[in-house]
Coordinates of C-alpha atoms and ligand atoms in Angstrom, one line a residue:
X25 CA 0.1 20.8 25.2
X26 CA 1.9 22.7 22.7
X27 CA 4.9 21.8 20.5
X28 CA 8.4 21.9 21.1
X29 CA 9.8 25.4 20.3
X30 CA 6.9 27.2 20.8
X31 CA 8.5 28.7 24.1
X32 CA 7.5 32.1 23.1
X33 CA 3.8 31.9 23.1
X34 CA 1.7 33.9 25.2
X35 CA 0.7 31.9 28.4
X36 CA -1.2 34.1 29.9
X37 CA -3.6 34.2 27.1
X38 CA -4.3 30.4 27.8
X39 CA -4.8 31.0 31.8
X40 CA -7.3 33.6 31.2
X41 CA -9.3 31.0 30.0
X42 CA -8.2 28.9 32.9
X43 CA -6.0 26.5 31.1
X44 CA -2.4 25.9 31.9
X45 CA -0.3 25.5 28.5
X46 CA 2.5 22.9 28.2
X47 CA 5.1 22.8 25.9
X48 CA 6.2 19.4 24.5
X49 CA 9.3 18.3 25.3
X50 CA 9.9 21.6 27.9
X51 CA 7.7 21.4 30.5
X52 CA 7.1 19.1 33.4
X53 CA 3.5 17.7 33.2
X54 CA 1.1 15.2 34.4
X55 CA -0.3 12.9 31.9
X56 CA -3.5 12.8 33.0
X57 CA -4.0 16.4 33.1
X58 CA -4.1 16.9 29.5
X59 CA -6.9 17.3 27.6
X60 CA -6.0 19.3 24.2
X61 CA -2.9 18.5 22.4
X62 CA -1.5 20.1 19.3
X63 CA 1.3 19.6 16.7
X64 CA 2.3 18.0 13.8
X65 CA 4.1 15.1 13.5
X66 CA 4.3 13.7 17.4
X67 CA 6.7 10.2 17.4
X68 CA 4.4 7.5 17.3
X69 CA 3.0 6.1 20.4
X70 CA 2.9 9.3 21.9
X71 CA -0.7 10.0 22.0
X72 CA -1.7 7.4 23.7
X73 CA 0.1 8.8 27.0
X74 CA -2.4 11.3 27.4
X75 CA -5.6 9.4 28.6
X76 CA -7.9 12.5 29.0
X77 CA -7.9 14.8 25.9
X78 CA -10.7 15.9 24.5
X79 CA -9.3 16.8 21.3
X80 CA -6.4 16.9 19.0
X81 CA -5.4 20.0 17.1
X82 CA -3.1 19.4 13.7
X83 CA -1.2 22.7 13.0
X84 CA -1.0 21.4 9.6
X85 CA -3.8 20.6 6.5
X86 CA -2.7 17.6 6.5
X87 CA -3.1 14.7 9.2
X88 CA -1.0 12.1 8.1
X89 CA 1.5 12.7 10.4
X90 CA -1.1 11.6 13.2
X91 CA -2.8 8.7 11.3
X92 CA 0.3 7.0 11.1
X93 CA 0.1 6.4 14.4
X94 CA -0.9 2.8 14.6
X95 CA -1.8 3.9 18.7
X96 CA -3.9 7.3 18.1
X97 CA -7.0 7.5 20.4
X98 CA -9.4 7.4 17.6
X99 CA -12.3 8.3 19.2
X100 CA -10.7 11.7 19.8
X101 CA -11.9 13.8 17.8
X102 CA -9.1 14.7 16.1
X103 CA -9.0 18.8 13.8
X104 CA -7.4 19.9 10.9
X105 CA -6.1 23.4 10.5
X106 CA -7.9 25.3 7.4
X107 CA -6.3 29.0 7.8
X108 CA -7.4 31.3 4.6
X109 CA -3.5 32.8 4.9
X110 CA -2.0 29.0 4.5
X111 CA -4.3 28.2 1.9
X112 CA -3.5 31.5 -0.2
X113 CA 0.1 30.9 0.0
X114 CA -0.5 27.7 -1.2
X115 CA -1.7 29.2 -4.4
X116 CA 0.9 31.7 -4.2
X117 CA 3.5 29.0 -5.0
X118 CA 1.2 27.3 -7.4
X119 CA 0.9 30.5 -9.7
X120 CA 3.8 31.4 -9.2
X121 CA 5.5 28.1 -10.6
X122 CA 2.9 27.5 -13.3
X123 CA 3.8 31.0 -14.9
X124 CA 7.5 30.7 -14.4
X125 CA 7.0 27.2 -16.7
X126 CA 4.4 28.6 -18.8
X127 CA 5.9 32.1 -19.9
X128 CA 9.3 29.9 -20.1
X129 CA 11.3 32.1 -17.2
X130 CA 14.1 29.6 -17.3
X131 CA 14.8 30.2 -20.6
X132 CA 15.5 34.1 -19.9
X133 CA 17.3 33.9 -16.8
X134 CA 19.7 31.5 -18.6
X135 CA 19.8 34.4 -21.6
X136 CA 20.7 37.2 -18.8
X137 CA 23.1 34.8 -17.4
X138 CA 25.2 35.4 -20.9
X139 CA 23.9 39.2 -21.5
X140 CA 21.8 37.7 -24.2
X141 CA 19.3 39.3 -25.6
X142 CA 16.8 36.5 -26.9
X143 CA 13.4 36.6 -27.2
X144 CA 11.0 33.6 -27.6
X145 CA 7.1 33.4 -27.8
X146 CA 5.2 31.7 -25.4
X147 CA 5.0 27.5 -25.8
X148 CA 0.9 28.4 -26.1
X149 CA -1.3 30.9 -24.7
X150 CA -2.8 30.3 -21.9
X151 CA -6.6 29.8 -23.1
X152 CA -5.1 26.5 -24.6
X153 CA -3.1 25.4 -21.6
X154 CA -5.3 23.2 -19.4
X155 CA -4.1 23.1 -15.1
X156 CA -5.3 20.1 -13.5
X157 CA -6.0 19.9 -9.9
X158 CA -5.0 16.2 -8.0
X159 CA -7.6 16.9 -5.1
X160 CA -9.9 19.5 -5.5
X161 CA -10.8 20.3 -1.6
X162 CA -9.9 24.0 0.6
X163 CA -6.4 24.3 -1.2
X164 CA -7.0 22.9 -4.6
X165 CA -9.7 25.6 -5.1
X166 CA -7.9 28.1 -3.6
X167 CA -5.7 27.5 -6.1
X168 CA -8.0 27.2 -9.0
X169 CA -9.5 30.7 -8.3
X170 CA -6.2 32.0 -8.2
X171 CA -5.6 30.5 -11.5
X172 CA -8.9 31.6 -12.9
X173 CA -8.1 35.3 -13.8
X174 CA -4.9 34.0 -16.6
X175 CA -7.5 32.3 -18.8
X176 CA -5.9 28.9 -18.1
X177 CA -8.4 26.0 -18.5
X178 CA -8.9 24.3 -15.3
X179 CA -10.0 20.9 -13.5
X180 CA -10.2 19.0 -10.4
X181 CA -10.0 16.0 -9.2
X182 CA -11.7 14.7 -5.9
X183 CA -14.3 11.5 -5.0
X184 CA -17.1 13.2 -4.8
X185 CA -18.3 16.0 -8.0
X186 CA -18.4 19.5 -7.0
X187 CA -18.9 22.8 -8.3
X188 CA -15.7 25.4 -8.4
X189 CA -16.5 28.6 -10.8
X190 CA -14.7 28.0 -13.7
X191 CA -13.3 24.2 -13.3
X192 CA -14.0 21.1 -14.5
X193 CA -15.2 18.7 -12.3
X194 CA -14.1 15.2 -12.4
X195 CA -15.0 12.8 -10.1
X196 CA -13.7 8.6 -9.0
X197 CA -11.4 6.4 -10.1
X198 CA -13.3 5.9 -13.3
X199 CA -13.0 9.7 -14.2
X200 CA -9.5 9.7 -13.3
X201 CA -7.9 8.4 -17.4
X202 CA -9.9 11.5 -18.7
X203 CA -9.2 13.9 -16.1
X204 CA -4.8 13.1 -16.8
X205 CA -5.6 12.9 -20.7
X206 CA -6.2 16.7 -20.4
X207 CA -3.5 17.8 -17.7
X208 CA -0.5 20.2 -19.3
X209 CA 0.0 20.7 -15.6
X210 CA -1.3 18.3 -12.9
X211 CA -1.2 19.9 -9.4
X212 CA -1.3 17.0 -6.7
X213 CA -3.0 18.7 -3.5
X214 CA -4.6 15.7 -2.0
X215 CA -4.3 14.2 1.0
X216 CA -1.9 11.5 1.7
X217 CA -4.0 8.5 2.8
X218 CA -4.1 4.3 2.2
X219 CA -5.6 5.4 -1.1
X220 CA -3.4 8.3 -2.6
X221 CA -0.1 6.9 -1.2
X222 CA 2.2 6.6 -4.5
X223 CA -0.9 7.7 -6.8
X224 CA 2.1 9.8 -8.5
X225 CA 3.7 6.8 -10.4
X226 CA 5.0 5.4 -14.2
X227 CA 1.2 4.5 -14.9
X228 CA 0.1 7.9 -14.2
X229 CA 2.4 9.6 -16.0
X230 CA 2.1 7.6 -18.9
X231 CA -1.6 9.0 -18.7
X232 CA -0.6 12.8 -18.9
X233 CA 0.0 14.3 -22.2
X234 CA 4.1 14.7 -23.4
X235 CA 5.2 17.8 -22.2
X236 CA 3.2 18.1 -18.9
X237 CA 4.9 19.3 -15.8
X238 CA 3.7 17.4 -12.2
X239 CA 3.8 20.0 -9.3
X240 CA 3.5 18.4 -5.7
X241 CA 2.5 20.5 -2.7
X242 CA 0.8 17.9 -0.8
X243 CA 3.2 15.0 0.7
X244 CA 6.1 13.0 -0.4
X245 CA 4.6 10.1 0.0
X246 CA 2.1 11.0 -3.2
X247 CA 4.6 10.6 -5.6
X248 CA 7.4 7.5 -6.7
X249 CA 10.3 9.7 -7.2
X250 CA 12.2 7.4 -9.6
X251 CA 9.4 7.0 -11.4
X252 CA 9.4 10.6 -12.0
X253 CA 12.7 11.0 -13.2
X254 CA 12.5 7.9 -15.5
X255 CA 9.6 9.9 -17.4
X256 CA 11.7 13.6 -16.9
X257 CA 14.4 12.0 -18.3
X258 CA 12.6 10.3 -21.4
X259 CA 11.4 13.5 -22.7
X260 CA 8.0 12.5 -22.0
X261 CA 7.3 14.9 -19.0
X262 CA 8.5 18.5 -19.3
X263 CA 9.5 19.6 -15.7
X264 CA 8.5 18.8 -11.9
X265 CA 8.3 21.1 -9.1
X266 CA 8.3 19.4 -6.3
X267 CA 8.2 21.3 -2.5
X268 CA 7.7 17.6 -0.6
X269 CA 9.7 15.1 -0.9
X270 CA 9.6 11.2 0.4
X271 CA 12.4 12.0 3.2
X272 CA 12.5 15.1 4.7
X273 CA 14.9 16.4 5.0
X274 CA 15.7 15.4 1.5
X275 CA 19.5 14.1 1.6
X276 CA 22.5 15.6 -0.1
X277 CA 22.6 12.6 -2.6
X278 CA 19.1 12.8 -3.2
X279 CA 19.6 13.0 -7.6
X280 CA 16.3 15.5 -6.9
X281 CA 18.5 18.4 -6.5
X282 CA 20.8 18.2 -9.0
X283 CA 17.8 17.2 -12.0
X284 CA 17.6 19.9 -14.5
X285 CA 14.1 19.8 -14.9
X286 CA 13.6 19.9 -11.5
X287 CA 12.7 22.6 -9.2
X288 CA 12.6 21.8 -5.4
X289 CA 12.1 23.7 -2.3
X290 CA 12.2 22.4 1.1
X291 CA 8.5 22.0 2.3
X292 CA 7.9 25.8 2.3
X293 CA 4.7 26.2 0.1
X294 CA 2.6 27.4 3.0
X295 CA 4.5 27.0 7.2
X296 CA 1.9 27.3 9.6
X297 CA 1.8 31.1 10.9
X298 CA 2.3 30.6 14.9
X299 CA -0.2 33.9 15.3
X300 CA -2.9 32.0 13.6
X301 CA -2.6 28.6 15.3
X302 CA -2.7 30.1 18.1
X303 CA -5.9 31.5 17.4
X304 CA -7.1 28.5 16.3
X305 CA -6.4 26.4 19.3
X306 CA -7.6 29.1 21.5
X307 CA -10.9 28.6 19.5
X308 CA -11.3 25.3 19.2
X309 CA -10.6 25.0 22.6
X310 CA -13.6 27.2 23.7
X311 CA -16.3 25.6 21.4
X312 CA -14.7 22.4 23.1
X313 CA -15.9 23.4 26.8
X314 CA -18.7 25.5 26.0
X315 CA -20.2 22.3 24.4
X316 CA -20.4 23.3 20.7
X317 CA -19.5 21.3 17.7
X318 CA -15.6 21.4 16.7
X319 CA -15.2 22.5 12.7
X320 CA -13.1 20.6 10.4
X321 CA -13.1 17.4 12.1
X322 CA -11.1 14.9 10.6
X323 CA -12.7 11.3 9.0
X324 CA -10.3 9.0 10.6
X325 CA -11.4 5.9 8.9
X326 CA -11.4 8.2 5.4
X327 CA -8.3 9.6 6.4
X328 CA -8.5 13.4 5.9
Ligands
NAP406 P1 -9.2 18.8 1.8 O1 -9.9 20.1 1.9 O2 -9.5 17.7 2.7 O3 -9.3 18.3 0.3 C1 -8.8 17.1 -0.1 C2 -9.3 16.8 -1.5 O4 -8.8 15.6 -2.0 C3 -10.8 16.7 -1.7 O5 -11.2 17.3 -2.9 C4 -11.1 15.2 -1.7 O6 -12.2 14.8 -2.4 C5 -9.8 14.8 -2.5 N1 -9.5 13.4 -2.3 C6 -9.1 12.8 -1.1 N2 -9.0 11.4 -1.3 C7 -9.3 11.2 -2.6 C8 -9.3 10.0 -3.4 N3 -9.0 8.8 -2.9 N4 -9.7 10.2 -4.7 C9 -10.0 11.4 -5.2 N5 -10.0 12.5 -4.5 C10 -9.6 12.4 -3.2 O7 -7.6 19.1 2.0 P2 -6.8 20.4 1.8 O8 -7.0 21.4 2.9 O9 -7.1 20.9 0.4 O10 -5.3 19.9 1.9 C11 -4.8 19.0 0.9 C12 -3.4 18.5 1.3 O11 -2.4 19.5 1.1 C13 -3.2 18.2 2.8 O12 -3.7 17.0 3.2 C14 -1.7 18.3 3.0 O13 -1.1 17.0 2.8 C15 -1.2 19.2 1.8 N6 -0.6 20.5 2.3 C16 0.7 20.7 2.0 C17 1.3 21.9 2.5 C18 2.8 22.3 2.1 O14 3.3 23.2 2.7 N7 3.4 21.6 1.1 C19 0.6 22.8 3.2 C20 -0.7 22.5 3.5 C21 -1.3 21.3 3.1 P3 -13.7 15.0 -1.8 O15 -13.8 16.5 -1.6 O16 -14.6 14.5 -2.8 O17 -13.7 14.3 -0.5

């Protein structure tokens, strides 16, 4: 089963292989007859309608929008979608954002916006400006390598210690105080779970040094978004970019939009590229029936 909207896929590709596909919420189907399923976000409850899969394919990173599901046939084994084109334009945005902030962009757009000619020096270079990573997994050191050629000092933050050419490993809950102490920028790319929900809050942020910027590409429900604007508006953080929001789609009123220090874009950092799911599913599904081990199968009880 397929999701809604993806009426243009190639069918015949899948009945080559003997399958039928179904799209969600478009095609008549029997229950019992399904046996892969693949999406995003399906309503809650829904899983638990299809008694025979054999697996469950996220088309995103992240599997939150599955583990929510109070009803999700755990013992399916359920994938995550790691695609080398999402995770670079992950990075994309990242380094992107950080140099617009760093070599002070805003300031010169707002100068061409009179026909001023102002120049200004950078804040710092960049060997003294340190980029933290929330989450050091497939995108956070994706994004750390694409850092790594502008001399920016960089770090990570995941449970376990790891090696990443050229970044600072730090490691636990305990590790956490000294990895914010040294944050200009702190990049959240961690996955929302019981443990990371609202890790973004006033205590945090009192941790990071004045002037740091927060950037969150991973989920809404990371960060307390009044919390952030109590410490944007106090001076002590510099600037937010923010392409995930607690509701999406973020409202009109939502004070996000209108926050000078704010930049936000509607969950666009990386959209899973249909071509490439497709050739996901299509492989996952094979190693399924011939028998072999699926890859990046998700820790349910962990939660990513
Ligand atoms: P991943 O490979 O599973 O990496 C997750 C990282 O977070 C790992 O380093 C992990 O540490 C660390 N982590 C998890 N829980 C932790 C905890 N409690 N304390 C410390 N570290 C913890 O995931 P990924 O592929 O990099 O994706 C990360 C997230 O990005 C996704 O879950 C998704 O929410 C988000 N995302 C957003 C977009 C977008 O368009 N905005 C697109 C794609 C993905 P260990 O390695 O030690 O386990």
């Amino acid at each position: 089963m397929l999701p809604p909207g993806w009426a243009a896929i190639p069918r015949e590709r899948f009945a080559a292989h003997g399958f039928e596909a179904v799209i969600a919420d478009q095609d008549p189907y029997d229950p019992e007859t399904i046996h892969y399923f693949s999406g995003f976000r399906p309503p809650p409850g829904f899983m638990k309608t299809l008694p025979n899969l054999k697996a469950i394919f996220s088309l995103g990173a992240g599997v939150d929008g599955f583990l929510r599901d109070p009803d999700l046939p755990r013992h399916v084994p359920l994938v995550r979608f790691v695609d080398p084109t999402l995770m670079h334009e992950m990075a994309q945005y990242v380094v992107m954002h950080v140099l617009i902030a760093h070599r002070g962009q805003r300031f010169f757009d707002a100068a061409q916006k009179e026909s001023s000619w102002r120049q200004r020096m950078l804040a710092r270079p960049s060997r003294d400006t340190r980029i933290g990573m929330l989450g050091l997994g497939d995108i956070g050191s994706t994004i750390a390598a694409s850092l790594l050629p502008f001399d920016f000092q960089l770090s990570g933050w995941s449970r376990s210690r790891k090696t990443v050419p050229g970044v600072k490993s730090f490691a636990g809950e305990s590790e956490l105080p000294d990895f914010l102490a040294q944050c200009d920028y702190l990049v959240c790319v961690l996955p929302l779970t019981d443990a990371t929900r609202g890790i973004m809050n006033a205590k945090l942020f009192a941790q990071l040094p004045k002037g740091a910027w927060v950037i969150n590409v991973a989920r809404g429900g990371h960060l307390i978004e009044a919390d952030l604007i109590a410490a944007l508006d106090s001076g002590h953080l510099a600037g937010a970019v923010l392409d995930v929001f607690q509701a999406e789609p973020m409202g009109p009123d939502n004070p996000i939009w209108q926050h000078p220090k704010i930049t936000a874009t509607p969950h666009i950092a990386a959209l899973t590229d249909q071509k490439a799911a497709l050739a996901f599913i299509g492989d996952c599904v094979a190693r399924s029936e011939s028998g072999r081990a699926l890859d990046h199968v998700v820790d349910v009880t962990r939660g990513y």
